[in-house]
PDB file of C-alpha atoms and ligand atoms in Angstrom:
ATOM      1  CA  MET A   1       0.031  -0.069  -0.045  1.00 94.00           C
ATOM      2  CA  LYS A   2       1.069   3.407  -0.908  1.00 97.00           C
ATOM      3  CA  ILE A   3       0.371   6.347   1.267  1.00 98.00           C
ATOM      4  CA  TYR A   4       0.807   9.917   0.099  1.00 98.00           C
ATOM      5  CA  ILE A   5       2.243  12.181   2.587  1.00 97.00           C
ATOM      6  CA  ASP A   6       3.646  15.474   2.058  1.00 96.00           C
ATOM      7  CA  GLY A   7       4.076  15.521  -1.742  1.00 96.00           C
ATOM      8  CA  LYS A   8       5.514  11.933  -1.873  1.00 96.00           C
ATOM      9  CA  LEU A   9       4.164   8.391  -2.252  1.00 98.00           C
ATOM     10  CA  VAL A  10       6.023   6.085   0.470  1.00 98.00           C
ATOM     11  CA  GLU A  11       5.514   2.556   1.279  1.00 97.00           C
ATOM     12  CA  LYS A  12       2.779   2.067   4.531  1.00 96.00           C
ATOM     13  CA  GLU A  13       5.730   1.255   6.971  1.00 96.00           C
ATOM     14  CA  ASP A  14       7.431   4.588   5.771  1.00 96.00           C
ATOM     15  CA  ALA A  15       4.275   6.824   6.286  1.00 96.00           C
ATOM     16  CA  ARG A  16       5.330   8.433   9.444  1.00 95.00           C
ATOM     17  CA  ILE A  17       4.643  11.674  11.444  1.00 95.00           C
ATOM     18  CA  SER A  18       6.237  13.396  14.025  1.00 97.00           C
ATOM     19  CA  VAL A  19       4.958  12.775  17.844  1.00 98.00           C
ATOM     20  CA  PHE A  20       5.308  16.707  17.930  1.00 98.00           C
ATOM     21  CA  ASP A  21       2.642  17.272  15.378  1.00 98.00           C
ATOM     22  CA  HIS A  22      -0.461  19.149  16.759  1.00 98.00           C
ATOM     23  CA  GLY A  23      -2.413  16.742  15.031  1.00 98.00           C
ATOM     24  CA  LEU A  24      -1.551  13.782  17.297  1.00 97.00           C
ATOM     25  CA  LEU A  25      -0.720  15.862  20.304  1.00 97.00           C
ATOM     26  CA  TYR A  26      -4.193  18.341  20.117  1.00 97.00           C
ATOM     27  CA  GLY A  27      -6.472  17.205  17.506  1.00 97.00           C
ATOM     28  CA  ASP A  28      -5.495  20.200  15.680  1.00 98.00           C
ATOM     29  CA  GLY A  29      -6.439  19.470  12.126  1.00 98.00           C
ATOM     30  CA  VAL A  30      -9.291  18.678   9.745  1.00 98.00           C
ATOM     31  CA  PHE A  31     -10.016  15.765   7.498  1.00 98.00           C
ATOM     32  CA  GLU A  32     -12.551  14.050   5.134  1.00 98.00           C
ATOM     33  CA  GLY A  33     -13.583  10.753   4.365  1.00 98.00           C
ATOM     34  CA  ILE A  34     -14.247  10.373   0.722  1.00 98.00           C
ATOM     35  CA  ARG A  35     -15.405   6.999  -1.545  1.00 97.00           C
ATOM     36  CA  ALA A  36     -14.513   6.042  -4.967  1.00 97.00           C
ATOM     37  CA  TYR A  37     -16.692   3.687  -7.074  1.00 95.00           C
ATOM     38  CA  ASN A  38     -16.290   1.922 -10.084  1.00 93.00           C
ATOM     39  CA  GLY A  39     -13.348   4.257 -11.009  1.00 95.00           C
ATOM     40  CA  ARG A  40     -15.016   7.581 -10.210  1.00 96.00           C
ATOM     41  CA  VAL A  41     -14.373   9.382  -7.145  1.00 98.00           C
ATOM     42  CA  PHE A  42     -17.834  10.646  -5.627  1.00 98.00           C
ATOM     43  CA  ARG A  43     -18.495  14.372  -5.050  1.00 98.00           C
ATOM     44  CA  LEU A  44     -14.993  15.210  -4.938  1.00 98.00           C
ATOM     45  CA  ARG A  45     -15.643  18.928  -5.203  1.00 97.00           C
ATOM     46  CA  GLU A  46     -17.671  18.851  -2.413  1.00 98.00           C
ATOM     47  CA  HIS A  47     -15.281  17.090  -0.132  1.00 98.00           C
ATOM     48  CA  LEU A  48     -12.435  19.433  -1.090  1.00 98.00           C
ATOM     49  CA  ASP A  49     -14.774  22.414  -0.523  1.00 98.00           C
ATOM     50  CA  ARG A  50     -15.762  21.286   2.991  1.00 98.00           C
ATOM     51  CA  LEU A  51     -11.973  20.312   3.981  1.00 98.00           C
ATOM     52  CA  PHE A  52     -10.929  23.998   2.763  1.00 98.00           C
ATOM     53  CA  ASN A  53     -13.599  25.252   4.911  1.00 98.00           C
ATOM     54  CA  SER A  54     -13.212  23.031   7.797  1.00 98.00           C
ATOM     55  CA  ALA A  55      -9.573  24.563   7.785  1.00 98.00           C
ATOM     56  CA  LYS A  56     -10.633  28.304   7.415  1.00 98.00           C
ATOM     57  CA  GLY A  57     -13.023  27.855  10.226  1.00 96.00           C
ATOM     58  CA  ILE A  58      -9.824  26.786  12.322  1.00 97.00           C
ATOM     59  CA  MET A  59      -7.173  29.027  10.581  1.00 97.00           C
ATOM     60  CA  LEU A  60      -5.256  26.605   9.187  1.00 98.00           C
ATOM     61  CA  GLU A  61      -3.668  26.730   5.975  1.00 97.00           C
ATOM     62  CA  VAL A  62      -3.730  23.414   3.621  1.00 97.00           C
ATOM     63  CA  PRO A  63      -0.551  23.177   2.261  1.00 96.00           C
ATOM     64  CA  MET A  64      -1.547  22.529  -1.546  1.00 97.00           C
ATOM     65  CA  SER A  65      -4.435  24.337  -3.260  1.00 98.00           C
ATOM     66  CA  LYS A  66      -7.731  22.667  -4.322  1.00 98.00           C
ATOM     67  CA  LYS A  67      -6.298  21.314  -7.434  1.00 97.00           C
ATOM     68  CA  GLU A  68      -3.222  19.775  -6.126  1.00 98.00           C
ATOM     69  CA  THR A  69      -5.257  18.184  -3.523  1.00 98.00           C
ATOM     70  CA  GLU A  70      -7.740  16.672  -6.144  1.00 98.00           C
ATOM     71  CA  ALA A  71      -4.427  15.469  -8.199  1.00 97.00           C
ATOM     72  CA  ALA A  72      -2.940  14.119  -5.101  1.00 98.00           C
ATOM     73  CA  ILE A  73      -5.659  11.712  -4.275  1.00 98.00           C
ATOM     74  CA  ILE A  74      -5.861  10.587  -8.225  1.00 97.00           C
ATOM     75  CA  GLU A  75      -2.222   9.969  -7.947  1.00 97.00           C
ATOM     76  CA  THR A  76      -2.708   7.990  -4.904  1.00 98.00           C
ATOM     77  CA  LEU A  77      -5.998   5.867  -6.233  1.00 97.00           C
ATOM     78  CA  ARG A  78      -3.393   5.210  -9.343  1.00 97.00           C
ATOM     79  CA  ALA A  79      -0.557   4.222  -7.343  1.00 97.00           C
ATOM     80  CA  ASN A  80      -2.497   1.784  -5.473  1.00 96.00           C
ATOM     81  CA  ARG A  81      -4.775   0.624  -8.672  1.00 95.00           C
ATOM     82  CA  LEU A  82      -7.920   1.522  -6.502  1.00 95.00           C
ATOM     83  CA  LYS A  83     -11.645   1.470  -8.379  1.00 94.00           C
ATOM     84  CA  ASP A  84     -13.668   1.266  -5.419  1.00 94.00           C
ATOM     85  CA  ALA A  85     -11.863   2.677  -2.224  1.00 96.00           C
ATOM     86  CA  TYR A  86     -12.396   4.650   0.827  1.00 97.00           C
ATOM     87  CA  ILE A  87     -10.071   7.985   1.029  1.00 98.00           C
ATOM     88  CA  ARG A  88      -8.847   9.268   4.013  1.00 98.00           C
ATOM     89  CA  LEU A  89      -7.466  12.965   3.151  1.00 98.00           C
ATOM     90  CA  VAL A  90      -5.947  14.671   6.506  1.00 98.00           C
ATOM     91  CA  VAL A  91      -4.175  18.054   7.169  1.00 98.00           C
ATOM     92  CA  THR A  92      -2.561  18.295  10.540  1.00 98.00           C
ATOM     93  CA  ARG A  93      -1.332  21.570  11.966  1.00 98.00           C
ATOM     94  CA  GLY A  94       2.201  20.084  11.554  1.00 98.00           C
ATOM     95  CA  VAL A  95       5.105  19.628  14.176  1.00 98.00           C
ATOM     96  CA  GLY A  96       5.394  22.691  16.818  1.00 98.00           C
ATOM     97  CA  ASP A  97       6.721  22.720  20.483  1.00 97.00           C
ATOM     98  CA  LEU A  98       4.641  21.175  23.289  1.00 97.00           C
ATOM     99  CA  GLY A  99       2.493  24.323  23.965  1.00 96.00           C
ATOM    100  CA  LEU A 100      -0.822  25.091  22.247  1.00 96.00           C
ATOM    101  CA  ASP A 101       0.123  27.806  19.754  1.00 97.00           C
ATOM    102  CA  PRO A 102      -0.162  27.189  16.275  1.00 97.00           C
ATOM    103  CA  GLU A 103       1.938  29.807  15.407  1.00 96.00           C
ATOM    104  CA  LYS A 104       4.733  27.359  16.647  1.00 96.00           C
ATOM    105  CA  CYS A 105       3.892  25.239  13.692  1.00 97.00           C
ATOM    106  CA  PRO A 106       5.439  26.373  10.625  1.00 96.00           C
ATOM    107  CA  LYS A 107       4.110  24.062   8.170  1.00 96.00           C
ATOM    108  CA  ALA A 108       0.729  21.656   8.189  1.00 98.00           C
ATOM    109  CA  SER A 109       0.773  18.327   6.746  1.00 98.00           C
ATOM    110  CA  ILE A 110      -1.247  16.473   4.557  1.00 98.00           C
ATOM    111  CA  PHE A 111      -1.647  12.874   3.815  1.00 98.00           C
ATOM    112  CA  ILE A 112      -3.863  10.935   2.029  1.00 98.00           C
ATOM    113  CA  ILE A 113      -4.900   6.880   2.518  1.00 98.00           C
ATOM    114  CA  ALA A 114      -6.719   5.093   0.067  1.00 97.00           C
ATOM    115  CA  ASP A 115      -8.124   1.782   1.262  1.00 94.00           C
ATOM    116  CA  LYS A 116     -11.300  -0.136   1.314  1.00 85.00           C
ATOM    117  CA  ILE A 117     -13.766   0.304   4.515  1.00 78.00           C
ATOM    118  CA  LYS A 118     -16.870  -1.854   5.389  1.00 75.00           C
ATOM    119  CA  LEU A 119     -18.712  -0.117   8.376  1.00 68.00           C
ATOM    120  CA  TYR A 120     -21.548  -2.414   8.667  1.00 75.00           C
ATOM    121  CA  PRO A 121     -22.510  -5.997   7.830  1.00 81.00           C
ATOM    122  CA  GLU A 122     -24.449  -6.701   4.968  1.00 84.00           C
ATOM    123  CA  GLU A 123     -27.513  -7.674   7.094  1.00 87.00           C
ATOM    124  CA  MET A 124     -27.755  -4.255   8.548  1.00 87.00           C
ATOM    125  CA  TYR A 125     -28.868  -2.791   4.923  1.00 89.00           C
ATOM    126  CA  THR A 126     -31.549  -5.500   4.480  1.00 91.00           C
ATOM    127  CA  GLN A 127     -32.651  -5.615   7.759  1.00 94.00           C
ATOM    128  CA  GLY A 128     -31.898  -2.459   9.676  1.00 96.00           C
ATOM    129  CA  LEU A 129     -29.914  -0.744  12.372  1.00 96.00           C
ATOM    130  CA  GLU A 130     -31.045  -0.201  15.915  1.00 97.00           C
ATOM    131  CA  LEU A 131     -29.984   3.244  17.507  1.00 98.00           C
ATOM    132  CA  ILE A 132     -29.811   4.664  21.272  1.00 98.00           C
ATOM    133  CA  THR A 133     -29.852   8.105  22.011  1.00 98.00           C
ATOM    134  CA  THR A 134     -26.535   8.824  23.645  1.00 98.00           C
ATOM    135  CA  SER A 135     -26.073  10.975  27.036  1.00 96.00           C
ATOM    136  CA  THR A 136     -22.750  12.547  25.091  1.00 95.00           C
ATOM    137  CA  ARG A 137     -24.109  15.740  23.424  1.00 95.00           C
ATOM    138  CA  ARG A 138     -22.816  17.264  20.181  1.00 94.00           C
ATOM    139  CA  PHE A 139     -20.618  20.183  20.496  1.00 87.00           C
ATOM    140  CA  THR A 140     -22.269  23.514  20.548  1.00 85.00           C
ATOM    141  CA  PRO A 141     -21.541  25.845  17.804  1.00 80.00           C
ATOM    142  CA  ASN A 142     -20.198  28.402  20.232  1.00 82.00           C
ATOM    143  CA  SER A 143     -17.306  26.185  21.110  1.00 87.00           C
ATOM    144  CA  LEU A 144     -16.121  24.124  18.173  1.00 90.00           C
ATOM    145  CA  SER A 145     -18.687  24.327  15.395  1.00 92.00           C
ATOM    146  CA  PRO A 146     -19.921  21.334  14.174  1.00 92.00           C
ATOM    147  CA  CYS A 147     -19.724  21.980  10.713  1.00 94.00           C
ATOM    148  CA  VAL A 148     -15.573  21.677  11.324  1.00 96.00           C
ATOM    149  CA  LYS A 149     -14.806  18.263  10.708  1.00 97.00           C
ATOM    150  CA  SER A 150     -11.818  18.345  12.640  1.00 97.00           C
ATOM    151  CA  LEU A 151      -9.393  15.633  14.234  1.00 97.00           C
ATOM    152  CA  ASN A 152     -11.458  16.158  17.645  1.00 94.00           C
ATOM    153  CA  TYR A 153     -13.591  13.198  17.786  1.00 95.00           C
ATOM    154  CA  LEU A 154     -13.513  12.238  21.276  1.00 95.00           C
ATOM    155  CA  ASN A 155     -17.431  13.303  21.721  1.00 94.00           C
ATOM    156  CA  ASN A 156     -18.354  10.950  19.118  1.00 96.00           C
ATOM    157  CA  ILE A 157     -16.217   8.329  20.237  1.00 97.00           C
ATOM    158  CA  MET A 158     -17.513   8.730  23.403  1.00 97.00           C
ATOM    159  CA  ALA A 159     -20.944   8.173  22.013  1.00 97.00           C
ATOM    160  CA  LYS A 160     -19.911   5.201  19.803  1.00 97.00           C
ATOM    161  CA  MET A 161     -18.952   3.391  22.818  1.00 98.00           C
ATOM    162  CA  GLU A 162     -22.235   3.999  24.857  1.00 97.00           C
ATOM    163  CA  ALA A 163     -23.910   2.440  21.577  1.00 97.00           C
ATOM    164  CA  LYS A 164     -21.606  -0.524  21.935  1.00 97.00           C
ATOM    165  CA  ARG A 165     -22.083  -1.046  25.407  1.00 97.00           C
ATOM    166  CA  ALA A 166     -25.622  -0.951  24.953  1.00 97.00           C
ATOM    167  CA  GLY A 167     -25.303  -3.630  22.473  1.00 96.00           C
ATOM    168  CA  VAL A 168     -26.347  -1.335  18.948  1.00 96.00           C
ATOM    169  CA  GLN A 169     -24.131   0.161  16.627  1.00 92.00           C
ATOM    170  CA  GLU A 170     -24.815   3.498  16.380  1.00 96.00           C
ATOM    171  CA  ALA A 171     -26.397   6.275  18.141  1.00 98.00           C
ATOM    172  CA  ILE A 172     -28.470   9.688  18.411  1.00 98.00           C
ATOM    173  CA  MET A 173     -26.362  12.471  19.333  1.00 98.00           C
ATOM    174  CA  LEU A 174     -28.826  15.424  20.558  1.00 98.00           C
ATOM    175  CA  ASN A 175     -27.357  19.029  20.906  1.00 96.00           C
ATOM    176  CA  ALA A 176     -27.439  21.257  24.370  1.00 94.00           C
ATOM    177  CA  GLU A 177     -31.092  22.069  23.983  1.00 95.00           C
ATOM    178  CA  GLY A 178     -31.840  18.609  23.509  1.00 97.00           C
ATOM    179  CA  TYR A 179     -32.729  18.556  19.652  1.00 98.00           C
ATOM    180  CA  ILE A 180     -31.095  15.809  17.474  1.00 98.00           C
ATOM    181  CA  ALA A 181     -28.097  16.986  15.631  1.00 98.00           C
ATOM    182  CA  GLU A 182     -26.654  13.726  14.057  1.00 98.00           C
ATOM    183  CA  CYS A 183     -25.148  10.134  14.874  1.00 98.00           C
ATOM    184  CA  THR A 184     -21.703   9.727  15.571  1.00 97.00           C
ATOM    185  CA  GLY A 185     -20.477   9.468  11.964  1.00 96.00           C
ATOM    186  CA  ASP A 186     -23.292   9.882  10.048  1.00 97.00           C
ATOM    187  CA  ASN A 187     -26.606  12.300   9.162  1.00 98.00           C
ATOM    188  CA  LEU A 188     -30.034  11.110  10.661  1.00 98.00           C
ATOM    189  CA  PHE A 189     -33.438  11.220   8.674  1.00 98.00           C
ATOM    190  CA  VAL A 190     -36.735  10.729   9.217  1.00 98.00           C
ATOM    191  CA  LEU A 191     -39.620  10.036   6.809  1.00 98.00           C
ATOM    192  CA  LYS A 192     -43.120  11.421   7.759  1.00 96.00           C
ATOM    193  CA  GLU A 193     -46.124  11.238   5.566  1.00 93.00           C
ATOM    194  CA  ASN A 194     -43.743  11.815   2.206  1.00 89.00           C
ATOM    195  CA  ALA A 195     -41.747  14.440   3.884  1.00 97.00           C
ATOM    196  CA  LEU A 196     -38.112  13.769   4.226  1.00 98.00           C
ATOM    197  CA  ILE A 197     -36.587  15.856   7.135  1.00 98.00           C
ATOM    198  CA  THR A 198     -33.216  16.075   8.523  1.00 98.00           C
ATOM    199  CA  PRO A 199     -31.811  18.470  11.213  1.00 98.00           C
ATOM    200  CA  PRO A 200     -29.899  21.782   9.729  1.00 97.00           C
ATOM    201  CA  THR A 201     -26.388  22.664  10.414  1.00 95.00           C
ATOM    202  CA  TRP A 202     -27.632  24.752  13.060  1.00 94.00           C
ATOM    203  CA  ALA A 203     -29.037  22.139  15.190  1.00 95.00           C
ATOM    204  CA  GLY A 204     -25.302  20.677  15.138  1.00 95.00           C
ATOM    205  CA  ALA A 205     -25.375  18.482  11.883  1.00 96.00           C
ATOM    206  CA  LEU A 206     -22.217  17.907   9.596  1.00 97.00           C
ATOM    207  CA  GLU A 207     -23.120  19.421   6.131  1.00 97.00           C
ATOM    208  CA  GLY A 208     -23.021  15.753   5.231  1.00 98.00           C
ATOM    209  CA  ILE A 209     -22.233  15.136   1.495  1.00 98.00           C
ATOM    210  CA  THR A 210     -24.113  11.918   1.390  1.00 98.00           C
ATOM    211  CA  ARG A 211     -26.707  14.028   2.995  1.00 98.00           C
ATOM    212  CA  GLY A 212     -26.696  16.367   0.195  1.00 98.00           C
ATOM    213  CA  ALA A 213     -26.886  13.599  -2.142  1.00 98.00           C
ATOM    214  CA  VAL A 214     -29.783  12.127  -0.665  1.00 98.00           C
ATOM    215  CA  MET A 215     -31.783  15.258  -0.137  1.00 98.00           C
ATOM    216  CA  GLU A 216     -31.338  15.552  -4.201  1.00 98.00           C
ATOM    217  CA  LEU A 217     -32.346  12.292  -4.950  1.00 98.00           C
ATOM    218  CA  ALA A 218     -35.624  12.399  -2.556  1.00 98.00           C
ATOM    219  CA  LYS A 219     -36.732  15.662  -4.397  1.00 98.00           C
ATOM    220  CA  ASN A 220     -35.996  14.960  -7.962  1.00 97.00           C
ATOM    221  CA  LYS A 221     -36.303  11.200  -8.283  1.00 97.00           C
ATOM    222  CA  LEU A 222     -38.667  10.519  -5.604  1.00 97.00           C
ATOM    223  CA  LYS A 223     -40.837  13.579  -5.764  1.00 97.00           C
ATOM    224  CA  LEU A 224     -40.717  14.035  -1.739  1.00 97.00           C
ATOM    225  CA  LEU A 225     -41.147  17.061   0.254  1.00 98.00           C
ATOM    226  CA  VAL A 226     -37.662  17.684   1.866  1.00 98.00           C
ATOM    227  CA  ARG A 227     -36.770  20.306   4.426  1.00 98.00           C
ATOM    228  CA  GLU A 228     -34.415  20.675   7.505  1.00 98.00           C
ATOM    229  CA  ASP A 229     -36.011  21.085  10.530  1.00 98.00           C
ATOM    230  CA  MET A 230     -35.507  20.600  14.301  1.00 98.00           C
ATOM    231  CA  LEU A 231     -36.424  16.827  15.518  1.00 98.00           C
ATOM    232  CA  ALA A 232     -36.657  15.843  19.221  1.00 98.00           C
ATOM    233  CA  THR A 233     -36.274  12.148  19.486  1.00 98.00           C
ATOM    234  CA  TYR A 234     -40.244  11.837  19.697  1.00 98.00           C
ATOM    235  CA  HIS A 235     -40.324  12.496  16.025  1.00 98.00           C
ATOM    236  CA  VAL A 236     -37.918   9.869  15.209  1.00 98.00           C
ATOM    237  CA  TYR A 237     -39.899   7.415  17.751  1.00 98.00           C
ATOM    238  CA  THR A 238     -43.128   8.148  15.483  1.00 98.00           C
ATOM    239  CA  ALA A 239     -41.800   8.621  12.048  1.00 98.00           C
ATOM    240  CA  ASP A 240     -43.031   6.211   9.276  1.00 98.00           C
ATOM    241  CA  GLU A 241     -39.195   5.623   8.109  1.00 98.00           C
ATOM    242  CA  CYS A 242     -36.000   6.407   9.339  1.00 98.00           C
ATOM    243  CA  PHE A 243     -32.419   6.018   8.009  1.00 98.00           C
ATOM    244  CA  LEU A 244     -28.590   7.468   8.431  1.00 98.00           C
ATOM    245  CA  THR A 245     -26.307   8.812   5.779  1.00 98.00           C
ATOM    246  CA  GLY A 246     -22.454   8.948   5.775  1.00 97.00           C
ATOM    247  CA  THR A 247     -19.937   8.587   3.205  1.00 96.00           C
ATOM    248  CA  ALA A 248     -18.892   4.901   4.750  1.00 93.00           C
ATOM    249  CA  ALA A 249     -22.191   4.007   5.967  1.00 93.00           C
ATOM    250  CA  GLU A 250     -23.922   5.018   2.674  1.00 95.00           C
ATOM    251  CA  VAL A 251     -27.517   5.003   3.115  1.00 97.00           C
ATOM    252  CA  VAL A 252     -28.615   2.555   6.192  1.00 97.00           C
ATOM    253  CA  PRO A 253     -32.209   1.936   7.299  1.00 98.00           C
ATOM    254  CA  VAL A 254     -32.955   2.210  11.178  1.00 98.00           C
ATOM    255  CA  VAL A 255     -35.805   0.117  12.647  1.00 98.00           C
ATOM    256  CA  ARG A 256     -35.486   0.335  16.206  1.00 98.00           C
ATOM    257  CA  VAL A 257     -34.755   3.558  18.433  1.00 98.00           C
ATOM    258  CA  ASP A 258     -34.504   3.697  22.095  1.00 98.00           C
ATOM    259  CA  GLU A 259     -36.398   0.406  22.263  1.00 97.00           C
ATOM    260  CA  ARG A 260     -39.353   1.800  19.981  1.00 98.00           C
ATOM    261  CA  VAL A 261     -39.774  -0.154  16.868  1.00 98.00           C
ATOM    262  CA  ILE A 262     -39.724   2.384  13.933  1.00 98.00           C
ATOM    263  CA  GLY A 263     -42.404   1.959  11.198  1.00 96.00           C
ATOM    264  CA  ASP A 264     -43.356  -1.636  10.616  1.00 95.00           C
ATOM    265  CA  GLY A 265     -39.938  -2.489  12.104  1.00 96.00           C
ATOM    266  CA  ARG A 266     -38.368  -3.084   8.571  1.00 97.00           C
ATOM    267  CA  PRO A 267     -36.405  -0.998   6.417  1.00 97.00           C
ATOM    268  CA  GLY A 268     -38.923   1.382   4.732  1.00 97.00           C
ATOM    269  CA  LYS A 269     -39.976   1.247   1.193  1.00 96.00           C
ATOM    270  CA  LEU A 270     -39.013   4.666   0.177  1.00 97.00           C
ATOM    271  CA  THR A 271     -35.654   4.193   2.342  1.00 97.00           C
ATOM    272  CA  LEU A 272     -35.131   0.901  -0.155  1.00 97.00           C
ATOM    273  CA  LYS A 273     -35.845   3.118  -3.109  1.00 97.00           C
ATOM    274  CA  LEU A 274     -33.405   5.950  -1.922  1.00 97.00           C
ATOM    275  CA  ILE A 275     -30.505   3.152  -1.284  1.00 96.00           C
ATOM    276  CA  LYS A 276     -31.138   2.079  -5.039  1.00 96.00           C
ATOM    277  CA  GLU A 277     -31.078   5.750  -6.465  1.00 98.00           C
ATOM    278  CA  PHE A 278     -28.112   6.317  -4.384  1.00 97.00           C
ATOM    279  CA  ARG A 279     -26.244   3.248  -5.512  1.00 95.00           C
ATOM    280  CA  GLU A 280     -26.902   4.140  -9.177  1.00 96.00           C
ATOM    281  CA  LEU A 281     -25.972   7.772  -8.393  1.00 97.00           C
ATOM    282  CA  THR A 282     -22.577   6.735  -7.096  1.00 96.00           C
ATOM    283  CA  SER A 283     -21.512   3.879  -9.775  1.00 93.00           C
ATOM    284  CA  LEU A 284     -22.363   6.692 -12.705  1.00 93.00           C
ATOM    285  CA  THR A 285     -20.777  10.232 -11.500  1.00 94.00           C
ATOM    286  CA  GLY A 286     -17.661  11.182 -10.385  1.00 95.00           C
ATOM    287  CA  VAL A 287     -14.280  12.688 -10.952  1.00 95.00           C
ATOM    288  CA  PRO A 288     -12.608   9.552 -13.361  1.00 95.00           C
ATOM    289  CA  ILE A 289      -9.778   8.134 -11.667  1.00 96.00           C
ATOM    290  CA  TYR A 290      -8.246   6.756 -14.813  1.00 94.00           C
ATOM    291  CA  GLU A 291      -9.101   8.688 -18.132  1.00 80.00           C
ATOM    292  CA  LYS A 292      -7.363  11.736 -19.126  1.00 59.00           C
TER     293      LYS A 292
HETATM  294  N1  PMP B   1     -21.787  13.537  10.687  1.00 78.01           N
HETATM  295  C1  PMP B   1     -20.442  13.314  11.154  1.00 78.01           C
HETATM  296  C2  PMP B   1     -20.028  13.564  12.322  1.00 78.01           C
HETATM  297  C3  PMP B   1     -19.393  12.451  10.459  1.00 78.01           C
HETATM  298  O1  PMP B   1     -18.290  12.331  10.735  1.00 78.01           O
HETATM  299  C4  PMP B   1     -19.913  12.168   9.061  1.00 78.01           C
HETATM  300  C5  PMP B   1     -18.818  11.444   8.323  1.00 78.01           C
HETATM  301  N2  PMP B   1     -17.833  12.312   7.451  1.00 78.01           N
HETATM  302  C6  PMP B   1     -21.156  12.475   8.434  1.00 78.01           C
HETATM  303  C7  PMP B   1     -22.192  13.307   9.443  1.00 78.01           C
HETATM  304  C8  PMP B   1     -21.816  12.127   7.189  1.00 78.01           C
HETATM  305  O2  PMP B   1     -20.879  13.053   6.391  1.00 78.01           O
HETATM  306  P1  PMP B   1     -20.732  12.912   4.911  1.00 78.01           P
HETATM  307  O3  PMP B   1     -21.696  12.257   4.092  1.00 78.01           O
HETATM  308  O4  PMP B   1     -20.222  13.836   3.982  1.00 78.01           O
HETATM  309  O5  PMP B   1     -19.771  11.379   4.852  1.00 78.01           O
END
C-alpha cells in the first residue's frame, strides 16, 4: 500500500508523522472521508470545498491548492490501482513545540490513505439498524462548530462506546438544547407522510455530502418534500421511516430507536428506493480516476 504524505508517495511502513505534530498532540487538524466507486471519485469537489472550509474555520492553511489536492488523491488511487476505495484525507497543523500555539507550527502536513472500508455488516442494510440516544452531546456551535470536520472526535467516540455498551452500532447525539444533531458518524433522516426531514447544520449536524446527495435524490427522483427542521427523539419514534447517511455507511435503514419500533420494524419502502437511487448515482457519477 502506498500512502501520500507531504508531496511523496511512500510505503505504508514509511508513512510517519512526528510525535510533535499538533494533529496528534491536540487533535489540531481537519479531515475528509471520501469514496470512489467504479473508477470515479464521488462528489470530490464537495469534499474538497468542505475540507478547505473546515481548515478556514480553524485558521489552518492547507499546504496545497484544491487542484493540487485533487491531483494528489487521483495519484494515490492510481498508485494503489484502486477503482473502489475509501479515501482518508488529513491535514494536521504540523510539527510544533509542546505548547498549544499553532504559530509554533510553521507548516501543515497533509496525507492521503486510500483503502477499503466496510462499516456495517450486509444484514444491517437489508434488516436495518438499531439506535440509542446517547448521553454525550454534540459540540455546540459556540465552542467548536460542528460544521468543522476536525480531528477532535472524542465526543463522537464516547457516544459510539455508549452505543456499543448498549449492544447497538450507532447512537443519536443531541445538541445542548436536546434537539437531535446527528449520529456519531452519520446524518439522520426521518420520513413522515411523504416529507423527508433532517436536522439543519445549526442544530449541530455536519453538512454531510451523502446527506446532500440523498436530499437531491428524494426531491428529484422520489418527488418527496424535503426540509431541514429541528427534531426531537419523539419525531424519530413516531416516524414512518428512518435512515442514516454517511460516506462510509452510505444509506442505512433504522428500524429501532431507544427500544421503540420504527414503522413496521423493517427497512422502509422509500428508504429502500433511496438506497437504490444512491447506488446508481455513485456508480455513474464522479471524477474519473483513470481517464485523461
Ligand atoms: N456526521 C459526522 C459527525 C460525520 O463524521 C460524518 C462522516 N463524515 C457524517 C455526518 C456524514 O457526512 P458525509 O456524508 O459527508 O460522509
